[in-house]
PDB file of C-alpha atoms in Angstrom:
ATOM      1  CA  UNK A   1     106.298  99.653  70.101  1.00 48.00           C
ATOM      2  CA  UNK A   2     105.889  95.738  70.224  1.00 47.00           C
ATOM      3  CA  UNK A   3     109.484  94.759  71.507  1.00 50.00           C
ATOM      4  CA  UNK A   4     108.222  94.331  74.602  1.00 53.00           C
ATOM      5  CA  UNK A   5     106.328  91.207  73.773  1.00 42.00           C
ATOM      6  CA  UNK A   6     107.610  88.203  75.500  1.00 36.00           C
ATOM      7  CA  UNK A   7     107.374  84.416  74.259  1.00 36.00           C
ATOM      8  CA  UNK A   8     107.127  83.477  77.524  1.00 38.00           C
ATOM      9  CA  UNK A   9     103.357  81.504  79.471  1.00 39.00           C
ATOM     10  CA  UNK A  10     102.362  84.696  81.231  1.00 42.00           C
ATOM     11  CA  UNK A  11     101.736  82.033  84.735  1.00 43.00           C
ATOM     12  CA  UNK A  12     103.295  82.712  88.734  1.00 43.00           C
ATOM     13  CA  UNK A  13     106.178  81.034  87.540  1.00 40.00           C
ATOM     14  CA  UNK A  14     106.956  83.888  85.051  1.00 48.00           C
ATOM     15  CA  UNK A  15     105.442  87.082  86.309  1.00 49.00           C
ATOM     16  CA  UNK A  16     107.537  88.070  89.217  1.00 48.00           C
ATOM     17  CA  UNK A  17     106.295  91.381  91.396  1.00 48.00           C
ATOM     18  CA  UNK A  18     107.874  94.249  93.042  1.00 47.00           C
ATOM     19  CA  UNK A  19     105.152  96.127  94.224  1.00 51.00           C
ATOM     20  CA  UNK A  20     106.247  99.096  97.130  1.00 45.00           C
ATOM     21  CA  UNK A  21     109.946  97.401  96.635  1.00 49.00           C
ATOM     22  CA  UNK A  22     111.297 100.879  97.159  1.00 60.00           C
ATOM     23  CA  UNK A  23     109.799 104.109  97.005  1.00 76.00           C
ATOM     24  CA  UNK A  24     107.980 105.479  93.606  1.00 95.00           C
ATOM     25  CA  UNK A  25     110.222 107.371  91.263  1.00 97.00           C
ATOM     26  CA  UNK A  26     110.065 109.460  88.179  1.00 97.00           C
ATOM     27  CA  UNK A  27     110.678 108.031  84.963  1.00 98.00           C
ATOM     28  CA  UNK A  28     111.272 109.681  81.066  1.00 98.00           C
ATOM     29  CA  UNK A  29     109.946 108.288  77.866  1.00 98.00           C
ATOM     30  CA  UNK A  30     112.533 107.961  75.590  1.00 97.00           C
ATOM     31  CA  UNK A  31     111.367 106.568  72.027  1.00 97.00           C
ATOM     32  CA  UNK A  32     111.796 108.188  68.980  1.00 94.00           C
ATOM     33  CA  UNK A  33     110.524 112.207  67.739  1.00 89.00           C
ATOM     34  CA  UNK A  34     107.442 111.650  66.228  1.00 91.00           C
ATOM     35  CA  UNK A  35     106.451 107.853  68.211  1.00 95.00           C
ATOM     36  CA  UNK A  36     104.768 107.298  71.353  1.00 97.00           C
ATOM     37  CA  UNK A  37     104.253 104.940  74.317  1.00 98.00           C
ATOM     38  CA  UNK A  38     101.534 102.693  75.184  1.00 98.00           C
ATOM     39  CA  UNK A  39     100.119 102.788  78.360  1.00 98.00           C
ATOM     40  CA  UNK A  40      98.202  99.756  78.758  1.00 98.00           C
ATOM     41  CA  UNK A  41      95.120  98.285  81.282  1.00 98.00           C
ATOM     42  CA  UNK A  42      97.104  95.086  82.467  1.00 97.00           C
ATOM     43  CA  UNK A  43     101.213  94.704  82.286  1.00 96.00           C
ATOM     44  CA  UNK A  44     101.802  92.932  78.879  1.00 96.00           C
ATOM     45  CA  UNK A  45     101.451  93.489  75.330  1.00 95.00           C
ATOM     46  CA  UNK A  46      98.350  92.331  75.868  1.00 95.00           C
ATOM     47  CA  UNK A  47      96.293  94.866  77.756  1.00 96.00           C
ATOM     48  CA  UNK A  48      94.040  96.607  76.108  1.00 98.00           C
ATOM     49  CA  UNK A  49      95.727 100.001  75.061  1.00 98.00           C
ATOM     50  CA  UNK A  50      94.278 103.207  77.356  1.00 98.00           C
ATOM     51  CA  UNK A  51      96.164 106.040  76.569  1.00 97.00           C
ATOM     52  CA  UNK A  52      99.775 107.345  75.116  1.00 98.00           C
ATOM     53  CA  UNK A  53     102.601 109.178  76.125  1.00 97.00           C
ATOM     54  CA  UNK A  54     105.206 111.254  73.923  1.00 96.00           C
ATOM     55  CA  UNK A  55     108.605 111.883  73.978  1.00 96.00           C
ATOM     56  CA  UNK A  56     110.150 113.230  77.199  1.00 96.00           C
ATOM     57  CA  UNK A  57     107.312 112.815  78.731  1.00 97.00           C
ATOM     58  CA  UNK A  58     107.943 111.918  82.331  1.00 98.00           C
ATOM     59  CA  UNK A  59     105.687 110.075  84.918  1.00 98.00           C
ATOM     60  CA  UNK A  60     105.578 108.641  88.509  1.00 98.00           C
ATOM     61  CA  UNK A  61     106.013 104.656  89.136  1.00 98.00           C
ATOM     62  CA  UNK A  62     104.267 103.383  91.391  1.00 97.00           C
ATOM     63  CA  UNK A  63     105.036  99.422  90.926  1.00 96.00           C
ATOM     64  CA  UNK A  64     107.163  97.461  88.771  1.00 95.00           C
ATOM     65  CA  UNK A  65     106.267  93.528  87.707  1.00 96.00           C
ATOM     66  CA  UNK A  66     107.899  91.281  85.303  1.00 95.00           C
ATOM     67  CA  UNK A  67     107.654  89.513  82.286  1.00 94.00           C
ATOM     68  CA  UNK A  68     109.539  86.794  81.263  1.00 92.00           C
ATOM     69  CA  UNK A  69     112.697  89.293  81.310  1.00 93.00           C
ATOM     70  CA  UNK A  70     110.902  92.595  80.627  1.00 96.00           C
ATOM     71  CA  UNK A  71     109.820  94.937  82.959  1.00 96.00           C
ATOM     72  CA  UNK A  72     106.661  96.847  82.940  1.00 97.00           C
ATOM     73  CA  UNK A  73     106.096  99.573  85.662  1.00 98.00           C
ATOM     74  CA  UNK A  74     102.242 101.346  86.718  1.00 98.00           C
ATOM     75  CA  UNK A  75     102.048 104.895  86.079  1.00 97.00           C
ATOM     76  CA  UNK A  76     101.027 106.615  89.819  1.00 96.00           C
ATOM     77  CA  UNK A  77      97.414 107.856  87.014  1.00 90.00           C
ATOM     78  CA  UNK A  78      96.810 104.275  86.134  1.00 94.00           C
ATOM     79  CA  UNK A  79      98.050 102.373  83.379  1.00 98.00           C
ATOM     80  CA  UNK A  80     101.473 100.191  82.640  1.00 98.00           C
ATOM     81  CA  UNK A  81     103.585 101.300  80.780  1.00 98.00           C
ATOM     82  CA  UNK A  82     106.605  98.763  79.501  1.00 98.00           C
ATOM     83  CA  UNK A  83     110.266 100.493  81.269  1.00 98.00           C
ATOM     84  CA  UNK A  84     112.485  99.479  78.062  1.00 97.00           C
ATOM     85  CA  UNK A  85     111.998 102.392  76.455  1.00 97.00           C
ATOM     86  CA  UNK A  86     112.298 104.657  79.972  1.00 98.00           C
ATOM     87  CA  UNK A  87     114.924 106.143  81.707  1.00 97.00           C
ATOM     88  CA  UNK A  88     114.842 106.656  85.611  1.00 95.00           C
ATOM     89  CA  UNK A  89     115.020 110.306  86.690  1.00 86.00           C
TER      90      UNK A  89
END
């Protein structure tokens, strides 16, 4: 899933962090049936893929970062996912 790419420079001006701004929350992966959502070592598509989540898998988000217009969530067990492909709850 490469739709989470942004065409912005990764600098302090384009990176917004929402660490501990709200309580942690659950999201459910929402991708096509035979697709997966990549879990990356860092927010953004340049981070190494460390795991893959299946459709309807539920994970706990403990931190958010925004790169350009794309929100990324840090999952409790480590790694980052693009929140575009999730539904809260």
